[in-house]
Amino acid sequence: MKRNYIRLVKEMKNNEPVFDTFVTPAFIPFKMMYQAVDLMDEMQGDKVTEKQAFDMMLDMVVDIYNKQFSKEQLMDGLHAPDALTELQEQVAFVAEGRMSEERKKELAKMI
């Protein structure tokens, strides 16, 4: 079964980030795919503001990982310049099963 991971900054030590790494559950229900596709559709329209889209993606990522971390931890642990891309990639993983080759190699080292 396909899995994914996310790294969140837990703290800074000597000006270097210390990460917590979370791996998706072995099984992600198909209904999560429906929710991810709905979310992607909503974000493409003019129905939601950018902030609402962020909130929806944050909530979905927390749900994808079965609440291994909170929305607050996710917001505090993502590096701002990379946050949007990371959230979009997490949602796309569930909606489309898409993952970069680099991410696949990193995941293989973990599990």
mmCIF file of C-alpha atoms in Angstrom:
data_model
loop_
_atom_site.group_PDB
_atom_site.id
_atom_site.type_symbol
_atom_site.label_atom_id
_atom_site.label_comp_id
_atom_site.label_asym_id
_atom_site.label_seq_id
_atom_site.Cartn_x
_atom_site.Cartn_y
_atom_site.Cartn_z
ATOM 1 C CA MET A 1 0.000 0.000 0.000
ATOM 2 C CA LYS A 2 1.165 3.494 -0.777
ATOM 3 C CA ARG A 3 2.198 5.672 2.126
ATOM 4 C CA ASN A 4 3.446 9.205 2.529
ATOM 5 C CA TYR A 5 5.153 11.258 5.198
ATOM 6 C CA ILE A 6 5.452 14.787 6.472
ATOM 7 C CA ARG A 7 8.258 16.424 8.439
ATOM 8 C CA LEU A 8 7.397 19.139 10.925
ATOM 9 C CA VAL A 9 9.848 21.318 12.808
ATOM 10 C CA LYS A 10 9.566 20.411 16.474
ATOM 11 C CA GLU A 11 12.077 22.935 17.787
ATOM 12 C CA MET A 12 15.183 24.900 16.894
ATOM 13 C CA LYS A 13 18.520 23.898 18.462
ATOM 14 C CA ASN A 14 21.636 25.934 17.788
ATOM 15 C CA ASN A 15 19.775 27.650 14.959
ATOM 16 C CA GLU A 16 19.065 24.276 13.302
ATOM 17 C CA PRO A 17 15.613 22.692 12.998
ATOM 18 C CA VAL A 18 14.818 19.459 14.829
ATOM 19 C CA PHE A 19 12.119 17.528 12.968
ATOM 20 C CA ASP A 20 9.353 15.134 13.873
ATOM 21 C CA THR A 21 8.467 12.822 10.999
ATOM 22 C CA PHE A 22 4.991 11.364 10.623
ATOM 23 C CA VAL A 23 3.996 8.567 8.239
ATOM 24 C CA THR A 24 0.475 8.132 6.913
ATOM 25 C CA PRO A 25 -1.520 5.185 8.210
ATOM 26 C CA ALA A 26 -1.132 1.950 6.242
ATOM 27 C CA PHE A 27 -4.764 2.333 5.122
ATOM 28 C CA ILE A 28 -6.438 5.558 4.041
ATOM 29 C CA PRO A 29 -10.175 5.080 3.388
ATOM 30 C CA PHE A 30 -11.460 5.821 -0.103
ATOM 31 C CA LYS A 31 -13.790 8.447 1.345
ATOM 32 C CA MET A 32 -10.670 10.550 2.057
ATOM 33 C CA MET A 33 -10.058 10.590 -1.689
ATOM 34 C CA TYR A 34 -13.575 11.942 -2.227
ATOM 35 C CA GLN A 35 -12.949 14.641 0.345
ATOM 36 C CA ALA A 36 -9.581 15.511 -1.219
ATOM 37 C CA VAL A 37 -11.107 15.804 -4.691
ATOM 38 C CA ASP A 38 -13.919 17.990 -3.323
ATOM 39 C CA LEU A 39 -11.355 20.178 -1.597
ATOM 40 C CA MET A 40 -9.305 20.569 -4.780
ATOM 41 C CA ASP A 41 -12.468 21.474 -6.730
ATOM 42 C CA GLU A 42 -13.531 24.040 -4.118
ATOM 43 C CA MET A 43 -10.099 25.670 -4.123
ATOM 44 C CA GLN A 44 -10.139 26.090 -7.901
ATOM 45 C CA GLY A 45 -13.387 28.022 -7.882
ATOM 46 C CA ASP A 46 -14.136 31.479 -6.563
ATOM 47 C CA LYS A 47 -16.162 30.085 -3.667
ATOM 48 C CA VAL A 48 -13.473 30.253 -0.974
ATOM 49 C CA THR A 49 -10.900 32.782 0.102
ATOM 50 C CA GLU A 50 -7.227 31.884 0.199
ATOM 51 C CA LYS A 51 -7.339 31.700 4.000
ATOM 52 C CA GLN A 52 -10.340 29.362 3.878
ATOM 53 C CA ALA A 53 -8.473 27.157 1.409
ATOM 54 C CA PHE A 54 -5.484 27.019 3.776
ATOM 55 C CA ASP A 55 -7.744 26.086 6.689
ATOM 56 C CA MET A 56 -9.406 23.325 4.682
ATOM 57 C CA MET A 57 -6.045 21.899 3.575
ATOM 58 C CA LEU A 58 -4.664 22.043 7.118
ATOM 59 C CA ASP A 59 -7.723 20.206 8.456
ATOM 60 C CA MET A 60 -7.497 17.593 5.718
ATOM 61 C CA VAL A 61 -3.796 16.923 6.314
ATOM 62 C CA VAL A 62 -4.434 16.461 10.036
ATOM 63 C CA ASP A 63 -7.209 13.979 9.121
ATOM 64 C CA ILE A 64 -5.028 12.151 6.564
ATOM 65 C CA TYR A 65 -2.516 11.452 9.331
ATOM 66 C CA ASN A 66 -5.250 10.355 11.773
ATOM 67 C CA LYS A 67 -4.582 13.299 14.065
ATOM 68 C CA GLN A 68 -0.997 12.255 14.890
ATOM 69 C CA PHE A 69 -0.454 16.012 15.199
ATOM 70 C CA SER A 70 -2.756 18.985 15.652
ATOM 71 C CA LYS A 71 -3.591 21.753 13.221
ATOM 72 C CA GLU A 72 -1.573 24.082 15.461
ATOM 73 C CA GLN A 73 1.464 21.773 15.327
ATOM 74 C CA LEU A 74 1.126 21.614 11.559
ATOM 75 C CA MET A 75 0.973 25.391 11.258
ATOM 76 C CA ASP A 76 3.930 25.858 13.615
ATOM 77 C CA GLY A 77 5.980 23.052 12.078
ATOM 78 C CA LEU A 78 5.859 23.932 8.386
ATOM 79 C CA HIS A 79 8.468 26.282 6.929
ATOM 80 C CA ALA A 80 6.448 29.195 5.515
ATOM 81 C CA PRO A 81 8.039 29.334 2.020
ATOM 82 C CA ASP A 82 7.342 25.606 1.518
ATOM 83 C CA ALA A 83 4.037 25.283 3.385
ATOM 84 C CA LEU A 84 1.602 25.745 0.500
ATOM 85 C CA THR A 85 3.455 23.267 -1.713
ATOM 86 C CA GLU A 86 3.663 20.723 1.107
ATOM 87 C CA LEU A 87 -0.061 20.987 1.867
ATOM 88 C CA GLN A 88 -0.989 20.705 -1.813
ATOM 89 C CA GLU A 89 1.262 17.661 -2.246
ATOM 90 C CA GLN A 90 -0.299 15.964 0.777
ATOM 91 C CA VAL A 91 -3.820 16.499 -0.588
ATOM 92 C CA ALA A 92 -2.736 15.432 -4.096
ATOM 93 C CA PHE A 93 -1.272 12.226 -2.658
ATOM 94 C CA VAL A 94 -4.696 11.218 -1.366
ATOM 95 C CA ALA A 95 -6.658 12.534 -4.361
ATOM 96 C CA GLU A 96 -4.379 11.160 -7.069
ATOM 97 C CA GLY A 97 -1.814 8.863 -5.433
ATOM 98 C CA ARG A 98 0.865 11.251 -6.694
ATOM 99 C CA MET A 99 4.289 11.452 -5.022
ATOM 100 C CA SER A 100 7.664 12.724 -6.247
ATOM 101 C CA GLU A 101 10.498 10.264 -6.819
ATOM 102 C CA GLU A 102 12.596 12.042 -4.196
ATOM 103 C CA ARG A 103 9.839 11.630 -1.614
ATOM 104 C CA LYS A 104 9.451 7.931 -2.527
ATOM 105 C CA LYS A 105 13.179 7.361 -1.920
ATOM 106 C CA GLU A 106 13.061 9.151 1.454
ATOM 107 C CA LEU A 107 10.008 7.156 2.509
ATOM 108 C CA ALA A 108 11.672 3.865 1.539
ATOM 109 C CA LYS A 109 14.456 4.666 4.019
ATOM 110 C CA MET A 110 11.896 5.173 6.805
ATOM 111 C CA ILE A 111 9.718 2.091 6.444
#
